[in-house]
């Protein structure tokens, strides 16, 4: 999957070149995306070995049922994993502690296949609690992990500007490049919209859907303006520490950690 995405990025680079949009900044940003992927994989490999598998198998011991692993169970698990991803993704946008790592993914001012691999230091941690209910239902831990991977890999191919809007039935049901461009927008009307993984129906059901209409401005409301991989990878943690330090009293510091990212803006305006 990674190889396919890398080849498709090459095609996108040809598109950038044909449109005379290729810049050293774009190339540097894309390389940074793959460096953050390397950081992420090194950390995730250790995490999976030490935590994921052990936690998932321990939790599975308390499963209410014991589903046989067949095609129907795989489909059901995939839908449930996609539903869990919606809420995990929404959580990482609305709680500063989680946003400190997920902000890495949103910090690129570009939008291409390489951005799909722009991961933060704790992005492998947050899925765990949101998938525990699926394990408690009785699905096999390896099947749950497999479903998580499918949901994540699907999104690789929606990080592109080359694909415009797809036929209406597809746009109505699935997360598409158009919907995901909105999700990466820093335009006011696009903030915290379209959290879905494979399906966009969760956003339509829970009031977080936004149609792509206005031209998307990619990146953060407060850009980092850097292609240094270390700066990109750690800027969210640094900003969180700064927020907590500047907050007044224990209550304020707790808010700085657990409130939404815009909390300090509201505080300064009050």
C-alpha positions as a Markdown table, in Angstrom:
| # | Residue | x | y | z |
|---|---|---|---|---|
| 1 | Unk | 0.0 | 0.0 | 0.0 |
| 2 | Unk | 2.8 | 2.4 | 0.9 |
| 3 | Unk | 4.6 | 1.6 | -2.4 |
| 4 | Unk | 1.4 | 2.4 | -4.4 |
| 5 | Unk | 1.0 | 5.7 | -2.5 |
| 6 | Unk | 4.6 | 6.6 | -3.2 |
| 7 | Unk | 4.1 | 5.9 | -7.0 |
| 8 | Unk | 0.9 | 8.0 | -6.9 |
| 9 | Unk | 2.8 | 10.8 | -5.2 |
| 10 | Unk | 5.2 | 10.8 | -8.2 |
| 11 | Unk | 2.2 | 11.2 | -10.5 |
| 12 | Unk | 1.0 | 14.1 | -8.3 |
| 13 | Unk | 4.5 | 15.7 | -8.6 |
| 14 | Unk | 4.2 | 15.5 | -12.4 |
| 15 | Unk | 0.8 | 17.3 | -12.0 |
| 16 | Unk | 2.4 | 20.0 | -9.9 |
| 17 | Unk | 5.2 | 20.4 | -12.4 |
| 18 | Unk | 2.8 | 20.7 | -15.3 |
| 19 | Unk | 0.9 | 23.4 | -13.4 |
| 20 | Unk | 4.2 | 25.1 | -12.5 |
| 21 | Unk | 3.4 | 24.6 | -8.8 |
| 22 | Unk | 6.5 | 22.6 | -7.9 |
| 23 | Unk | 8.6 | 24.3 | -5.3 |
| 24 | Unk | 11.5 | 23.3 | -3.0 |
| 25 | Unk | 9.1 | 24.0 | -0.1 |
| 26 | Unk | 6.7 | 21.4 | -1.5 |
| 27 | Unk | 9.4 | 18.9 | -2.0 |
| 28 | Unk | 10.8 | 19.5 | 1.5 |
| 29 | Unk | 7.3 | 19.3 | 3.1 |
| 30 | Unk | 6.7 | 15.9 | 1.3 |
| 31 | Unk | 10.1 | 14.5 | 2.5 |
| 32 | Unk | 9.2 | 15.7 | 6.1 |
| 33 | Unk | 6.0 | 13.7 | 5.8 |
| 34 | Unk | 7.9 | 10.5 | 5.3 |
| 35 | Unk | 10.4 | 11.3 | 8.1 |
| 36 | Unk | 7.5 | 11.7 | 10.5 |
| 37 | Unk | 6.2 | 8.3 | 9.2 |
| 38 | Unk | 9.6 | 6.8 | 10.1 |
| 39 | Unk | 9.4 | 8.3 | 13.6 |
| 40 | Unk | 5.9 | 7.0 | 13.9 |
| 41 | Unk | 6.7 | 3.5 | 12.7 |
| 42 | Unk | 9.6 | 3.1 | 15.1 |
| 43 | Unk | 7.4 | 4.2 | 18.0 |
| 44 | Unk | 4.4 | 2.1 | 16.9 |
| 45 | Unk | 6.5 | -1.0 | 16.4 |
| 46 | Unk | 7.6 | -0.8 | 20.0 |
| 47 | Unk | 4.0 | 0.1 | 21.2 |
| 48 | Unk | 2.4 | -2.8 | 19.3 |
| 49 | Unk | 4.9 | -5.2 | 20.8 |
| 50 | Unk | 4.6 | -3.9 | 24.3 |
| 51 | Unk | 1.0 | -2.7 | 24.6 |
| 52 | Unk | -1.4 | -3.2 | 21.7 |
| 53 | Unk | -1.5 | -7.0 | 21.5 |
| 54 | Unk | -1.3 | -7.5 | 25.2 |
| 55 | Unk | -4.1 | -5.0 | 26.0 |
| 56 | Unk | -6.3 | -6.3 | 23.2 |
| 57 | Unk | -6.0 | -10.0 | 24.2 |
| 58 | Unk | -6.5 | -9.2 | 27.9 |
| 59 | Unk | -9.7 | -7.2 | 27.2 |
| 60 | Unk | -10.9 | -9.8 | 24.8 |
| 61 | Unk | -11.0 | -12.3 | 27.7 |
| 62 | Unk | -14.0 | -10.3 | 29.0 |
| 63 | Unk | -15.9 | -10.4 | 25.7 |
| 64 | Unk | -19.7 | -10.8 | 26.0 |
| 65 | Unk | -19.8 | -13.1 | 22.9 |
| 66 | Unk | -17.3 | -15.1 | 20.9 |
| 67 | Unk | -17.8 | -14.3 | 17.2 |
| 68 | Unk | -16.5 | -16.7 | 14.7 |
| 69 | Unk | -14.1 | -14.9 | 12.2 |
| 70 | Unk | -15.9 | -15.1 | 8.9 |
| 71 | Unk | -16.8 | -12.6 | 6.2 |
| 72 | Unk | -19.9 | -11.4 | 8.0 |
| 73 | Unk | -17.9 | -10.8 | 11.2 |
| 74 | Unk | -15.2 | -9.1 | 9.2 |
| 75 | Unk | -17.7 | -6.7 | 7.7 |
| 76 | Unk | -19.4 | -6.0 | 11.0 |
| 77 | Unk | -16.0 | -5.4 | 12.7 |
| 78 | Unk | -14.9 | -3.0 | 9.9 |
| 79 | Unk | -18.1 | -0.9 | 10.2 |
| 80 | Unk | -17.6 | -0.8 | 14.0 |
| 81 | Unk | -13.9 | 0.1 | 13.6 |
| 82 | Unk | -14.9 | 2.9 | 11.3 |
| 83 | Unk | -17.5 | 4.1 | 13.8 |
| 84 | Unk | -14.8 | 4.0 | 16.6 |
| 85 | Unk | -12.4 | 5.9 | 14.3 |
| 86 | Unk | -15.0 | 8.7 | 13.9 |
| 87 | Unk | -15.2 | 9.3 | 17.6 |
| 88 | Unk | -11.4 | 8.8 | 18.2 |
| 89 | Unk | -10.7 | 11.3 | 15.4 |
| 90 | Unk | -13.2 | 13.8 | 16.8 |
| 91 | Unk | -11.6 | 13.4 | 20.2 |
| 92 | Unk | -8.2 | 14.2 | 18.8 |
| 93 | Unk | -9.5 | 17.4 | 17.4 |
| 94 | Unk | -11.5 | 18.5 | 20.5 |
| 95 | Unk | -9.1 | 17.8 | 23.4 |
| 96 | Unk | -5.8 | 19.7 | 23.6 |
| 97 | Unk | -3.9 | 16.7 | 25.0 |
| 98 | Unk | -4.8 | 14.6 | 21.9 |
| 99 | Unk | -4.6 | 17.5 | 19.5 |
| 100 | Unk | -1.0 | 18.0 | 20.6 |
| 101 | Unk | -0.1 | 15.0 | 18.5 |
| 102 | Unk | -2.8 | 15.0 | 15.8 |
| 103 | Unk | -1.9 | 18.6 | 14.9 |
| 104 | Unk | 1.2 | 17.1 | 13.2 |
| 105 | Unk | -1.0 | 15.5 | 10.5 |
| 106 | Unk | -2.8 | 18.9 | 9.9 |
| 107 | Unk | 0.3 | 21.1 | 9.9 |
| 108 | Unk | 1.2 | 20.7 | 6.2 |
| 109 | Unk | 0.1 | 23.6 | 3.9 |
| 110 | Unk | -0.1 | 21.1 | 1.1 |
| 111 | Unk | -2.5 | 18.2 | 0.3 |
| 112 | Unk | -1.1 | 15.2 | -1.5 |
| 113 | Unk | -0.6 | 11.5 | -0.9 |
| 114 | Unk | 2.5 | 12.0 | 1.3 |
| 115 | Unk | 0.4 | 14.0 | 3.8 |
| 116 | Unk | -1.4 | 10.8 | 4.6 |
| 117 | Unk | 1.8 | 9.6 | 6.2 |
| 118 | Unk | 2.4 | 12.6 | 8.4 |
| 119 | Unk | 1.9 | 11.2 | 11.9 |
| 120 | Unk | 2.4 | 12.6 | 15.4 |
| 121 | Unk | 4.3 | 10.9 | 18.3 |
| 122 | Unk | 1.1 | 9.6 | 20.1 |
| 123 | Unk | -1.1 | 8.9 | 17.1 |
| 124 | Unk | -0.8 | 5.1 | 17.8 |
| 125 | Unk | -2.1 | 5.5 | 21.4 |
| 126 | Unk | -5.5 | 7.1 | 21.0 |
| 127 | Unk | -7.1 | 4.3 | 19.0 |
| 128 | Unk | -6.7 | 1.8 | 21.9 |
| 129 | Unk | -9.5 | 3.0 | 24.3 |
| 130 | Unk | -11.9 | 3.6 | 21.4 |
| 131 | Unk | -11.6 | 0.0 | 20.1 |
| 132 | Unk | -12.0 | -1.6 | 23.5 |
| 133 | Unk | -15.9 | -1.8 | 23.2 |
| 134 | Unk | -15.4 | -3.8 | 20.0 |
| 135 | Unk | -13.2 | -6.3 | 21.8 |
| 136 | Unk | -15.7 | -6.5 | 24.7 |
| 137 | Unk | -18.4 | -7.5 | 22.2 |
| 138 | Unk | -16.4 | -10.6 | 21.4 |
| 139 | Unk | -14.4 | -9.9 | 18.1 |
| 140 | Unk | -11.0 | -11.5 | 17.7 |
| 141 | Unk | -8.2 | -9.0 | 18.7 |
| 142 | Unk | -6.3 | -9.6 | 15.4 |
| 143 | Unk | -9.5 | -9.0 | 13.4 |
| 144 | Unk | -10.0 | -5.7 | 15.3 |
| 145 | Unk | -6.4 | -4.7 | 14.5 |
| 146 | Unk | -6.9 | -5.7 | 10.9 |
| 147 | Unk | -10.0 | -3.5 | 10.7 |
| 148 | Unk | -8.1 | -0.6 | 12.2 |
| 149 | Unk | -5.4 | -0.9 | 9.5 |
| 150 | Unk | -8.0 | -1.1 | 6.7 |
| 151 | Unk | -9.7 | 2.1 | 8.0 |
| 152 | Unk | -6.3 | 3.9 | 8.1 |
| 153 | Unk | -5.1 | 2.7 | 4.8 |
| 154 | Unk | -8.3 | 3.7 | 3.0 |
| 155 | Unk | -7.5 | 7.3 | 3.9 |
| 156 | Unk | -4.2 | 7.2 | 2.1 |
| 157 | Unk | -6.0 | 7.5 | -1.2 |
| 158 | Unk | -8.2 | 10.4 | -0.3 |
| 159 | Unk | -5.3 | 12.8 | 0.4 |
| 160 | Unk | -5.3 | 14.3 | -3.1 |
| 161 | Unk | -6.4 | 17.3 | -5.1 |
| 162 | Unk | -6.2 | 15.4 | -8.3 |
| 163 | Unk | -9.6 | 13.8 | -7.8 |
| 164 | Unk | -12.5 | 16.2 | -7.8 |
| 165 | Unk | -16.0 | 15.3 | -6.7 |
| 166 | Unk | -17.2 | 11.8 | -7.4 |
| 167 | Unk | -20.7 | 10.6 | -8.3 |
| 168 | Unk | -23.4 | 11.7 | -5.8 |
| 169 | Unk | -24.1 | 8.3 | -4.3 |
| 170 | Unk | -20.4 | 7.8 | -3.5 |
| 171 | Unk | -20.1 | 11.3 | -2.0 |
| 172 | Unk | -23.2 | 10.6 | 0.1 |
| 173 | Unk | -21.9 | 7.4 | 1.6 |
| 174 | Unk | -18.1 | 7.4 | 1.6 |
| 175 | Unk | -15.3 | 9.7 | 2.7 |
| 176 | Unk | -13.9 | 11.1 | -0.5 |
| 177 | Unk | -11.0 | 13.4 | -1.5 |
| 178 | Unk | -13.5 | 16.2 | -1.6 |
| 179 | Unk | -14.7 | 15.6 | 1.9 |
| 180 | Unk | -11.2 | 15.1 | 3.2 |
| 181 | Unk | -9.9 | 18.3 | 1.7 |
| 182 | Unk | -12.6 | 20.0 | 3.8 |
| 183 | Unk | -11.2 | 18.2 | 6.9 |
| 184 | Unk | -7.7 | 19.6 | 6.2 |
| 185 | Unk | -9.0 | 23.1 | 5.7 |
| 186 | Unk | -8.2 | 26.0 | 8.1 |
| 187 | Unk | -11.1 | 28.0 | 6.6 |
| 188 | Unk | -13.4 | 28.9 | 9.5 |
| 189 | Unk | -16.4 | 27.0 | 8.0 |
| 190 | Unk | -14.2 | 23.9 | 7.5 |
| 191 | Unk | -12.7 | 23.6 | 11.0 |
| 192 | Unk | -13.6 | 20.4 | 12.9 |
| 193 | Unk | -15.6 | 18.9 | 10.0 |
| 194 | Unk | -15.7 | 15.5 | 8.2 |
| 195 | Unk | -14.0 | 13.2 | 10.8 |
| 196 | Unk | -15.1 | 10.0 | 9.0 |
| 197 | Unk | -12.7 | 7.3 | 8.0 |
| 198 | Unk | -14.2 | 5.2 | 5.3 |
| 199 | Unk | -17.8 | 6.3 | 5.7 |
| 200 | Unk | -19.0 | 9.9 | 5.8 |
| 201 | Unk | -22.4 | 8.9 | 7.2 |
| 202 | Unk | -21.2 | 9.4 | 10.7 |
| 203 | Unk | -20.6 | 13.1 | 10.1 |
| 204 | Unk | -24.0 | 13.4 | 8.5 |
| 205 | Unk | -25.6 | 11.7 | 11.5 |
| 206 | Unk | -23.7 | 13.7 | 14.2 |
| 207 | Unk | -23.7 | 17.2 | 12.7 |
| 208 | Unk | -20.1 | 17.5 | 11.7 |
| 209 | Unk | -20.5 | 17.3 | 7.9 |
| 210 | Unk | -19.5 | 20.1 | 5.6 |
| 211 | Unk | -19.6 | 20.2 | 1.8 |
| 212 | Unk | -16.5 | 21.4 | -0.2 |
| 213 | Unk | -17.5 | 24.7 | -1.7 |
| 214 | Unk | -15.0 | 27.5 | -1.0 |
| 215 | Unk | -11.4 | 26.9 | -2.0 |
| 216 | Unk | -9.6 | 25.1 | 0.8 |
| 217 | Unk | -6.7 | 26.7 | 2.7 |
| 218 | Unk | -4.7 | 23.8 | 4.1 |
| 219 | Unk | -2.7 | 23.7 | 7.3 |
| 220 | Unk | -3.2 | 25.1 | 10.8 |
| 221 | Unk | -4.9 | 28.3 | 11.9 |
| 222 | Unk | -1.5 | 29.1 | 13.5 |
| 223 | Unk | 0.9 | 27.8 | 10.8 |
| 224 | Unk | 4.3 | 26.4 | 11.9 |
| 225 | Unk | 6.1 | 27.5 | 8.7 |
| 226 | Unk | 8.8 | 24.8 | 8.9 |
| 227 | Unk | 9.8 | 21.6 | 7.1 |
| 228 | Unk | 12.2 | 20.6 | 9.8 |
| 229 | Unk | 10.9 | 17.1 | 10.8 |
| 230 | Unk | 11.7 | 17.5 | 14.5 |
| 231 | Unk | 9.9 | 20.9 | 14.6 |
| 232 | Unk | 6.9 | 19.4 | 12.7 |
| 233 | Unk | 6.8 | 16.3 | 15.0 |
| 234 | Unk | 7.0 | 18.1 | 18.3 |
| 235 | Unk | 5.4 | 21.5 | 17.7 |
| 236 | Unk | 2.1 | 20.4 | 19.1 |
| 237 | Unk | 3.6 | 19.1 | 22.4 |
| 238 | Unk | 5.6 | 22.4 | 22.7 |
| 239 | Unk | 2.4 | 24.5 | 22.1 |
| 240 | Unk | 0.5 | 22.4 | 24.7 |
| 241 | Unk | 3.3 | 23.0 | 27.3 |
| 242 | Unk | 3.2 | 26.7 | 26.6 |
| 243 | Unk | -0.6 | 26.8 | 27.0 |
| 244 | Unk | -0.3 | 25.0 | 30.3 |
| 245 | Unk | 2.5 | 27.2 | 31.6 |
| 246 | Unk | 0.6 | 30.4 | 30.8 |
| 247 | Unk | -2.7 | 29.2 | 32.3 |
| 248 | Unk | -3.5 | 30.5 | 35.8 |
| 249 | Unk | -4.0 | 28.1 | 38.7 |
| 250 | Unk | -4.5 | 24.4 | 38.7 |
| 251 | Unk | -8.0 | 24.7 | 37.2 |
| 252 | Unk | -6.7 | 26.8 | 34.3 |
| 253 | Unk | -3.8 | 24.4 | 33.6 |
| 254 | Unk | -6.3 | 21.4 | 33.5 |
| 255 | Unk | -8.4 | 23.3 | 31.1 |
| 256 | Unk | -5.3 | 24.1 | 28.9 |
| 257 | Unk | -4.7 | 20.3 | 28.7 |
| 258 | Unk | -8.2 | 19.0 | 28.3 |
| 259 | Unk | -10.2 | 21.9 | 26.7 |
| 260 | Unk | -10.6 | 22.3 | 22.9 |
| 261 | Unk | -7.7 | 23.8 | 20.9 |
| 262 | Unk | -9.4 | 27.2 | 20.7 |
| 263 | Unk | -9.8 | 27.4 | 24.5 |
| 264 | Unk | -7.0 | 30.0 | 25.0 |
| 265 | Unk | -8.5 | 32.2 | 22.3 |
| 266 | Unk | -11.8 | 32.3 | 24.1 |
| 267 | Unk | -10.1 | 32.9 | 27.5 |
| 268 | Unk | -8.1 | 35.9 | 26.1 |
| 269 | Unk | -11.4 | 37.4 | 24.8 |
| 270 | Unk | -13.3 | 37.0 | 28.0 |
